[in-house]
Short mmCIF file of C-alpha atoms in Angstrom, two decimals:
data_model
loop_
_atom_site.label_atom_id
_atom_site.label_comp_id
_atom_site.label_asym_id
_atom_site.label_seq_id
_atom_site.Cartn_x
_atom_site.Cartn_y
_atom_site.Cartn_z
CA MET A 34 0.00 0.00 0.00
CA ASP A 35 1.29 3.44 -0.97
CA ILE A 36 0.33 6.60 0.91
CA THR A 37 0.77 10.13 -0.40
CA ILE A 38 1.07 12.96 2.13
CA GLU A 39 0.34 16.60 1.38
CA PRO A 40 2.58 18.30 3.97
CA LYS A 41 0.74 20.12 6.74
CA PRO A 42 1.61 21.09 10.33
CA LEU A 43 0.80 18.26 12.71
CA THR A 44 -1.05 19.33 15.84
CA GLY A 45 -3.16 17.40 18.29
CA THR A 46 -3.39 15.18 21.35
CA LEU A 47 -2.70 11.47 20.95
CA ARG A 48 -2.58 8.53 23.33
CA ILE A 49 0.63 6.66 22.60
CA PRO A 50 0.35 2.90 21.99
CA SER A 51 1.43 0.61 24.79
CA SER A 52 5.09 -0.29 24.95
CA LYS A 53 5.64 -3.24 22.65
CA SER A 54 8.73 -4.23 24.64
CA MET A 55 6.83 -4.19 27.93
CA THR A 56 3.80 -6.00 26.45
CA HIS A 57 5.96 -8.91 25.25
CA ARG A 58 7.44 -9.18 28.74
CA GLU A 59 4.15 -8.95 30.61
CA LEU A 60 2.57 -11.62 28.43
CA ILE A 61 5.48 -14.00 28.90
CA ALA A 62 5.51 -13.56 32.68
CA ALA A 63 1.74 -14.11 32.79
CA ALA A 64 2.03 -17.25 30.65
CA LEU A 65 4.64 -18.66 33.06
CA ALA A 66 2.42 -18.15 36.12
CA ASP A 67 0.01 -20.82 37.34
CA GLY A 68 -3.35 -19.08 37.40
CA GLU A 69 -5.09 -16.07 35.90
CA THR A 70 -3.38 -12.76 35.12
CA LYS A 71 -4.76 -9.62 33.47
CA VAL A 72 -2.58 -7.41 31.26
CA THR A 73 -4.37 -4.17 30.35
CA GLY A 74 -3.85 -1.17 28.09
CA VAL A 75 -2.44 -3.38 25.33
CA THR A 76 -2.07 -2.14 21.76
CA TRP A 77 -2.51 -5.06 19.34
CA SER A 78 0.07 -5.40 16.57
CA GLN A 79 1.56 -8.10 14.40
CA ASP A 80 4.50 -8.58 16.78
CA ILE A 81 2.27 -8.94 19.84
CA GLU A 82 0.03 -11.32 17.90
CA ALA A 83 3.09 -13.48 17.19
CA THR A 84 3.96 -13.72 20.89
CA VAL A 85 0.35 -14.54 21.82
CA ARG A 86 0.23 -17.16 19.06
CA ILE A 87 3.30 -19.05 20.31
CA LEU A 88 2.48 -18.76 24.02
CA SER A 89 -0.94 -20.25 23.21
CA LEU A 90 0.79 -23.02 21.26
CA PHE A 91 2.88 -23.80 24.36
CA GLY A 92 -0.23 -24.17 26.51
CA ALA A 93 -1.26 -20.74 27.82
CA GLU A 94 -4.89 -19.68 27.30
CA ILE A 95 -5.23 -16.02 26.28
CA ARG A 96 -8.49 -14.11 25.85
CA LYS A 97 -8.99 -10.57 24.48
CA GLU A 98 -11.43 -7.91 25.62
CA GLU A 99 -11.83 -4.49 24.00
CA ARG A 100 -11.69 -1.50 26.37
CA GLU A 101 -11.45 2.27 25.95
CA ASP A 102 -7.80 2.30 27.06
CA GLY A 103 -6.86 -0.56 24.75
CA LEU A 104 -7.12 -4.31 24.94
CA ALA A 105 -7.33 -6.25 28.16
CA LEU A 106 -5.79 -9.70 27.90
CA THR A 107 -6.66 -12.42 30.37
CA ILE A 108 -4.00 -15.12 30.53
CA ASP A 109 -4.46 -18.54 32.15
CA GLY A 110 -0.83 -19.47 32.54
CA GLY A 111 1.10 -22.69 32.70
CA LEU A 112 3.11 -24.06 29.78
CA LYS A 113 2.61 -27.71 28.94
CA LYS A 114 4.43 -30.38 26.98
CA GLN A 115 2.44 -31.15 23.84
CA GLN A 116 2.41 -34.53 22.14
CA GLU A 117 2.92 -33.33 18.59
CA ILE A 118 5.74 -31.34 16.99
CA LEU A 119 4.79 -27.68 17.30
CA LYS A 120 5.17 -25.23 14.43
CA ALA A 121 5.79 -21.81 15.96
CA ASP A 122 5.43 -18.86 13.57
CA ALA A 123 7.20 -15.78 14.93
CA GLY A 124 6.16 -13.61 11.99
CA GLU A 125 8.77 -10.87 11.67
CA SER A 126 9.29 -10.40 15.41
CA GLY A 127 12.84 -10.87 16.61
CA SER A 128 11.72 -10.32 20.20
CA THR A 129 9.14 -13.09 19.95
CA LEU A 130 11.62 -15.57 18.50
CA ARG A 131 14.52 -14.90 20.86
CA PHE A 132 12.38 -14.54 23.98
CA LEU A 133 10.41 -17.74 23.41
CA ILE A 134 13.03 -20.27 22.29
CA PRO A 135 14.08 -20.90 25.93
CA LEU A 136 10.40 -21.25 26.90
CA GLY A 137 9.97 -24.01 24.34
CA LEU A 138 12.84 -25.84 26.03
CA LEU A 139 11.46 -25.11 29.49
CA SER A 140 8.18 -26.80 28.52
CA GLU A 141 10.19 -29.63 26.86
CA ASN A 142 8.35 -29.22 23.59
CA HIS A 143 9.66 -30.26 20.18
CA VAL A 144 9.36 -27.02 18.20
CA ILE A 145 10.00 -25.87 14.66
CA TYR A 146 10.36 -22.07 14.64
CA THR A 147 9.56 -20.20 11.44
CA GLY A 148 9.29 -16.56 10.44
CA ARG A 149 9.08 -14.11 7.57
CA GLY A 150 10.93 -11.17 6.08
CA ARG A 151 14.45 -10.63 7.40
CA LEU A 152 13.83 -12.60 10.58
CA SER A 153 15.66 -15.65 9.23
CA GLU A 154 18.73 -13.45 8.66
CA ARG A 155 18.87 -12.10 12.21
CA PRO A 156 21.55 -13.78 14.35
CA LEU A 157 20.75 -16.80 16.54
CA THR A 158 24.34 -18.01 17.00
CA PRO A 159 24.41 -17.51 20.81
CA TYR A 160 21.57 -20.02 21.11
CA TYR A 161 23.29 -22.50 18.78
CA GLU A 162 26.35 -22.38 21.01
CA ILE A 163 24.21 -22.98 24.10
CA PHE A 164 22.47 -25.92 22.39
CA ASP A 165 25.85 -27.49 21.59
CA GLU A 166 27.16 -26.98 25.13
CA LYS A 167 23.99 -28.23 26.86
CA HIS A 168 23.47 -31.17 24.43
CA ILE A 169 20.16 -29.86 23.15
CA SER A 170 19.12 -31.26 19.77
CA TYR A 171 18.57 -28.73 16.97
CA LYS A 172 18.53 -28.51 13.19
CA THR A 173 19.09 -25.42 11.10
CA GLU A 174 20.74 -24.35 7.89
CA GLY A 175 21.85 -21.10 9.46
CA GLY A 176 18.47 -19.41 9.87
CA LEU A 177 14.81 -20.35 9.92
CA PRO A 178 13.23 -22.82 10.10
CA LEU A 179 14.94 -23.84 13.35
CA GLU A 180 13.98 -27.18 14.90
CA VAL A 181 14.72 -27.57 18.62
CA GLU A 182 14.04 -30.43 21.03
CA GLY A 183 15.28 -30.89 24.57
CA LYS A 184 15.12 -29.58 28.12
CA LEU A 185 16.59 -26.38 29.50
CA PRO A 186 18.87 -27.38 32.38
CA ALA A 187 20.07 -25.20 35.23
CA GLY A 188 23.73 -24.23 35.20
CA LEU A 189 26.19 -21.70 33.84
CA TYR A 190 25.21 -19.81 30.68
CA GLU A 191 27.86 -17.68 29.02
CA LEU A 192 27.07 -15.77 25.83
CA PRO A 193 28.15 -12.56 24.10
CA GLY A 194 26.27 -9.42 25.04
CA ASN A 195 27.12 -7.51 21.88
CA VAL A 196 24.77 -9.41 19.55
CA SER A 197 21.39 -8.76 21.18
CA SER A 198 20.11 -8.33 24.73
CA GLN A 199 17.09 -10.41 23.67
CA PHE A 200 19.00 -13.64 24.29
CA PHE A 201 19.53 -12.56 27.91
CA THR A 202 15.86 -11.73 28.34
CA GLY A 203 14.79 -15.13 27.04
CA LEU A 204 17.05 -16.95 29.50
CA LEU A 205 16.15 -14.65 32.40
CA PHE A 206 12.49 -15.57 31.94
CA ALA A 207 13.09 -19.32 31.71
CA LEU A 208 15.90 -20.14 34.14
CA PRO A 209 14.05 -19.20 37.38
CA LEU A 210 11.78 -22.20 36.67
CA ALA A 211 14.65 -24.63 36.07
CA GLU A 212 15.45 -27.38 38.58
CA GLY A 213 18.45 -25.80 40.24
CA ASP A 214 20.33 -22.52 40.38
CA SER A 215 21.90 -20.85 37.35
CA VAL A 216 24.36 -18.12 36.44
CA LEU A 217 23.96 -15.99 33.32
CA LYS A 218 27.12 -14.19 32.22
CA SER A 219 27.97 -11.92 29.32
CA THR A 220 31.37 -12.60 27.78
CA THR A 221 31.50 -9.08 26.30
CA LYS A 222 30.16 -5.68 27.26
CA LEU A 223 26.38 -6.00 27.47
CA GLU A 224 24.81 -3.64 24.94
CA SER A 225 21.22 -2.37 25.13
CA GLU A 226 21.36 -3.11 28.86
CA SER A 227 18.32 -0.92 29.46
CA TYR A 228 16.21 -3.64 27.83
CA VAL A 229 17.55 -6.19 30.31
CA GLU A 230 16.69 -3.78 33.13
CA MET A 231 13.11 -3.74 31.82
CA THR A 232 13.12 -7.53 31.99
CA LEU A 233 14.43 -7.52 35.56
CA ASP A 234 11.75 -5.02 36.56
CA THR A 235 9.05 -7.21 35.03
CA LEU A 236 10.40 -10.31 36.77
CA SER A 237 10.47 -8.52 40.13
CA ARG A 238 6.85 -7.40 39.81
CA HIS A 239 5.88 -10.98 39.02
CA GLY A 240 7.61 -12.34 42.13
CA ILE A 241 10.85 -13.58 40.59
CA THR A 242 14.22 -12.97 42.28
CA ILE A 243 17.33 -12.31 40.18
CA HIS A 244 20.62 -11.30 41.82
CA LYS A 245 22.46 -8.84 39.58
CA LYS A 246 26.09 -9.08 40.64
CA ALA A 247 27.49 -6.76 37.97
CA SER A 248 26.64 -5.54 34.49
CA GLY A 249 25.98 -8.69 32.46
CA LEU A 250 26.30 -11.06 35.44
CA TYR A 251 23.19 -12.55 37.04
CA GLU A 252 22.67 -15.26 39.65
CA ILE A 253 19.30 -16.97 39.21
CA PRO A 254 17.81 -19.17 41.93
CA GLY A 255 15.86 -22.08 40.47
CA GLY A 256 12.51 -23.54 41.44
CA GLN A 257 10.72 -20.19 41.61
CA HIS A 258 7.08 -19.36 40.82
CA TYR A 259 5.63 -16.47 38.85
CA ARG A 260 2.99 -14.34 40.58
CA THR A 261 -0.41 -13.70 39.04
CA GLY A 262 -2.13 -10.31 39.20
CA HIS A 263 -3.21 -7.25 37.21
CA PHE A 264 -0.47 -5.51 35.23
CA PRO A 265 -1.15 -2.38 33.11
CA VAL A 266 1.25 -1.56 30.26
CA GLU A 267 2.68 1.96 29.89
CA GLY A 268 3.04 3.92 26.64
CA ASP A 269 5.92 3.31 24.22
CA TYR A 270 8.66 5.93 23.98
CA SER A 271 10.00 4.46 20.74
CA GLN A 272 6.61 5.19 19.14
CA ALA A 273 6.31 8.56 20.86
CA ALA A 274 9.58 9.54 19.15
CA PHE A 275 7.88 9.96 15.78
CA TRP A 276 5.19 12.30 17.12
CA LEU A 277 7.72 14.32 19.10
CA VAL A 278 9.74 14.77 15.91
CA SER A 279 6.63 15.78 13.98
CA GLY A 280 5.75 18.38 16.62
CA LEU A 281 9.22 19.89 16.46
CA ALA A 282 9.17 19.81 12.65
CA GLY A 283 6.00 21.88 12.53
CA GLY A 284 3.00 22.00 14.83
CA LYS A 285 2.30 21.05 18.42
CA MET A 286 1.88 17.46 19.59
CA THR A 287 0.61 16.53 23.06
CA LEU A 288 1.21 12.91 24.01
CA THR A 289 -0.60 11.00 26.75
CA GLY A 290 -0.05 7.58 28.31
CA LEU A 291 3.71 7.91 28.89
CA SER A 292 5.35 7.31 32.27
CA GLU A 293 7.91 9.91 33.33
CA THR A 294 9.54 7.28 35.59
CA SER A 295 9.75 4.66 32.83
CA LEU A 296 12.69 2.26 32.62
CA GLN A 297 12.43 2.20 28.83
CA GLY A 298 15.80 3.07 27.36
CA ASP A 299 14.02 4.90 24.56
CA GLN A 300 12.90 7.55 27.05
CA ALA A 301 16.27 9.01 26.05
CA ILE A 302 14.43 10.53 23.08
CA LEU A 303 13.46 13.43 25.36
CA SER A 304 17.02 14.39 26.26
CA ILE A 305 18.23 13.88 22.68
CA LEU A 306 15.57 16.18 21.26
CA GLU A 307 16.26 18.77 23.95
CA SER A 308 19.97 18.63 23.06
CA MET A 309 18.91 19.45 19.49
CA GLY A 310 17.13 22.58 20.71
CA GLY A 311 13.68 21.03 20.67
CA SER A 312 10.93 22.57 22.80
CA ILE A 313 9.81 19.67 25.00
CA SER A 314 7.61 20.31 28.03
CA LYS A 315 5.75 18.17 30.58
CA ASP A 316 2.50 18.81 32.39
CA GLY A 317 1.52 15.22 33.10
CA ASN A 318 1.61 14.79 29.34
CA ILE A 319 4.58 15.42 27.04
CA ILE A 320 4.38 18.30 24.56
CA ALA A 321 6.58 19.02 21.53
CA GLU A 322 6.25 22.36 19.68
CA THR A 323 7.72 23.79 16.49
CA SER A 324 11.41 24.46 17.08
CA LYS A 325 14.54 25.43 15.20
CA THR A 326 16.51 22.26 15.80
CA ARG A 327 20.25 21.76 15.44
CA GLY A 328 22.60 18.85 14.98
CA THR A 329 23.88 16.61 17.74
CA ILE A 330 25.93 13.49 18.39
CA MET A 331 23.76 10.44 19.05
CA ASP A 332 25.23 7.28 20.56
CA ALA A 333 22.94 4.52 19.28
CA GLU A 334 24.51 1.65 21.25
CA ASN A 335 21.67 1.31 23.77
CA ILE A 336 18.85 2.97 21.80
CA PRO A 337 18.98 1.54 18.27
CA ASP A 338 15.23 1.91 17.66
CA LEU A 339 15.51 5.71 17.88
CA VAL A 340 17.90 5.99 14.93
CA PRO A 341 15.30 6.40 12.14
CA ALA A 342 13.45 9.21 13.95
CA ILE A 343 16.64 11.09 14.86
CA ALA A 344 18.13 10.66 11.38
CA ALA A 345 14.96 12.07 9.85
CA LEU A 346 14.89 15.12 12.15
CA ALA A 347 18.62 15.68 11.69
CA SER A 348 18.13 15.97 7.94
CA VAL A 349 15.98 19.09 8.51
CA SER A 350 18.00 20.55 11.40
CA GLU A 351 20.75 23.15 11.30
CA GLY A 352 24.33 21.84 11.33
CA ARG A 353 25.86 18.39 11.55
CA THR A 354 24.52 15.29 13.26
CA GLU A 355 26.62 12.19 13.82
CA ILE A 356 25.04 8.86 14.73
CA ILE A 357 27.67 6.56 16.22
CA HIS A 358 27.87 2.97 17.55
CA GLY A 359 24.96 1.95 15.34
CA GLU A 360 26.32 -1.28 13.84
CA ARG A 361 23.40 -3.36 15.13
CA VAL A 362 20.90 -1.00 13.52
CA ARG A 363 21.81 -2.79 10.29
CA LEU A 364 20.37 -6.05 11.72
CA LYS A 365 16.79 -4.92 12.29
CA GLU A 366 13.78 -5.43 10.00
CA CYS A 367 16.00 -3.89 7.35
CA ASP A 368 19.45 -2.30 7.33
CA ARG A 369 18.12 0.91 8.85
CA LEU A 370 21.32 2.91 8.43
CA HIS A 371 21.37 2.19 4.71
CA ALA A 372 17.61 2.58 4.31
CA MET A 373 17.51 6.02 5.95
CA ALA A 374 20.53 7.17 3.94
CA VAL A 375 18.98 6.04 0.65
CA GLU A 376 15.46 7.36 1.26
CA LEU A 377 16.41 10.72 2.78
CA SER A 378 18.84 11.27 -0.11
CA LYS A 379 15.94 10.86 -2.53
CA LEU A 380 14.39 13.89 -0.85
CA GLY A 381 17.56 15.96 -1.15
CA ALA A 382 19.14 15.29 2.25
CA ASP A 383 22.92 15.48 2.68
CA ILE A 384 23.65 12.17 4.39
CA LYS A 385 26.62 9.80 4.38
CA GLU A 386 26.88 6.25 5.66
CA LYS A 387 29.64 4.99 7.91
CA PRO A 388 30.06 1.35 8.95
CA ASP A 389 28.66 2.16 12.39
CA GLY A 390 26.50 5.20 11.76
CA LEU A 391 25.52 8.24 9.74
CA ILE A 392 26.80 11.78 9.17
CA ILE A 393 24.04 14.22 8.30
CA GLU A 394 24.40 17.85 7.26
CA GLY A 395 21.01 19.37 7.93
CA LYS A 396 18.94 21.54 5.61
CA LYS A 397 16.00 23.87 6.23
CA SER A 398 13.67 21.59 4.28
CA LEU A 399 13.60 18.69 1.85
CA ARG A 400 11.81 18.24 -1.44
CA GLY A 401 8.87 15.99 -2.12
CA GLY A 402 9.16 12.67 -3.86
CA THR A 403 8.58 8.93 -3.58
CA VAL A 404 10.33 6.88 -0.92
CA SER A 405 10.24 3.25 0.21
CA SER A 406 9.53 1.95 3.70
CA TRP A 407 11.74 -1.09 3.05
CA ASN A 408 8.86 -3.02 4.67
CA ASP A 409 10.04 -1.54 7.98
CA HIS A 410 7.55 0.15 10.28
CA ARG A 411 10.09 2.57 11.75
CA ILE A 412 11.33 3.74 8.34
CA ALA A 413 7.77 4.54 7.24
CA MET A 414 6.94 6.43 10.43
CA ALA A 415 10.22 8.36 10.51
CA LEU A 416 9.72 9.65 6.96
CA ALA A 417 6.12 10.64 7.72
CA ALA A 418 7.20 12.45 10.90
CA ILE A 419 9.18 15.11 9.00
CA SER A 420 6.51 15.69 6.37
CA PRO A 421 5.85 19.24 7.73
CA LYS A 422 9.39 20.08 6.57
CA ILE A 423 8.95 18.69 3.05
CA GLU A 424 8.12 20.96 0.12
CA GLY A 425 5.87 18.95 -2.14
CA ASN A 426 3.91 15.76 -1.78
CA LEU A 427 5.56 12.75 -0.16
CA THR A 428 4.64 9.23 -1.30
CA ILE A 429 5.64 6.35 0.98
CA GLU A 430 5.65 2.91 -0.62
CA GLY A 431 4.85 -0.01 1.66
CA ALA A 432 3.05 2.18 4.19
CA GLU A 433 1.20 -0.86 5.56
CA SER A 434 4.44 -1.87 7.30
CA VAL A 435 3.30 0.14 10.34
CA LYS A 436 1.02 -2.80 11.22
CA LYS A 437 4.02 -4.55 12.71
CA SER A 438 3.97 -2.32 15.79
CA TYR A 439 1.47 0.56 15.37
CA PRO A 440 -1.56 -0.42 13.21
CA ARG A 441 -3.45 2.82 13.87
CA PHE A 442 -0.53 5.08 12.93
CA TRP A 443 -2.13 6.50 9.78
CA ASP A 444 -5.43 7.08 11.59
CA ASP A 445 -3.52 9.00 14.28
CA PHE A 446 -1.66 10.87 11.54
CA LYS A 447 -4.97 12.12 10.13
CA LYS A 448 -6.25 12.88 13.64
CA ALA A 449 -3.23 15.18 14.10
CA GLY A 450 -4.14 17.10 10.94
CA GLY A 451 -2.12 15.09 8.45
CA LYS A 452 -3.56 15.08 4.92
CA LEU A 453 -3.45 11.83 2.98
CA LEU A 454 -4.31 12.08 -0.74
#
């Protein structure tokens, strides 16, 4: 689906979708508890659907109920060993795949994991090395499908922390239920550690004890039990980033549903935009108003999902922006460094790729034209966010890609005054 935007200022009040990262975690914790748990304020998306699909396959019962503040999900937890070989479709969700592989082993199921898009290209090597060390049977030709059968034992787990923090989250969820104590250790500097902190916070609220001894070193008592309860999900700062950028680019956006005490690493978007001269204020909500923004240096190591939004704003900001330590941004739904460089250049941006980042010389505005989303939700939303700074109509090919994380994005775009032709 292609969408053509006639540039207009974007102004309005929007409730930000629930944090996709937190929703994955809440659903997994609920599925591991014996009994009924409610997770509320959920925004449905293709990635969340993938996690629900596989947790249900493993034995959890999940029911949906529509509410004004989003979906309420009721989860009857308890994973069970199934008699047949399970075919687990993770869609295009890297979080779903990496979080749930250890759960398949915890429930001792024989599972064939599949996926679509670039998911089969995203690294799983740390798990292969664990399978070899722990004598867990698996078959793969270097990607998906991945067939795994065995039991997750307690013990020492050592893996690199510079590939993805998602491997750590998957093991942190599963190992507290193993028969015996475990140690999880990163053999390198642990990148995107803020995501692991979100996992630890979720585990604590669900009654699980993890002893963090140092960065990337965790002692995990075995034989624990997950607590049931009612757990609301806060708004997503990685999605808020696009509306904050659009407000600064031209208009005034007021965002509700965000926690000012959030542990989300992507809350860093506020300080980054302020460093660029953006007018960001808080009155219980978060407000972004038209500003003359300037370049900055962005370290993407722990906040890779913010790169598309910042790159887009930088292209229409005064001066130079450098995005550094962004190697892993190339391993997302698409190579986001390359995609943003290619698509912004089509609109007249001055942008250069480096192996680990981007150098952007900002301009007052860009020209209209046709760009591709690369079937990546964040590319589509980042390009739309700076439409107030584009002179001429902007056509985005593959605009349906937003369904992966934010299905109502284009409805919210129109609600904020955006004009779609």
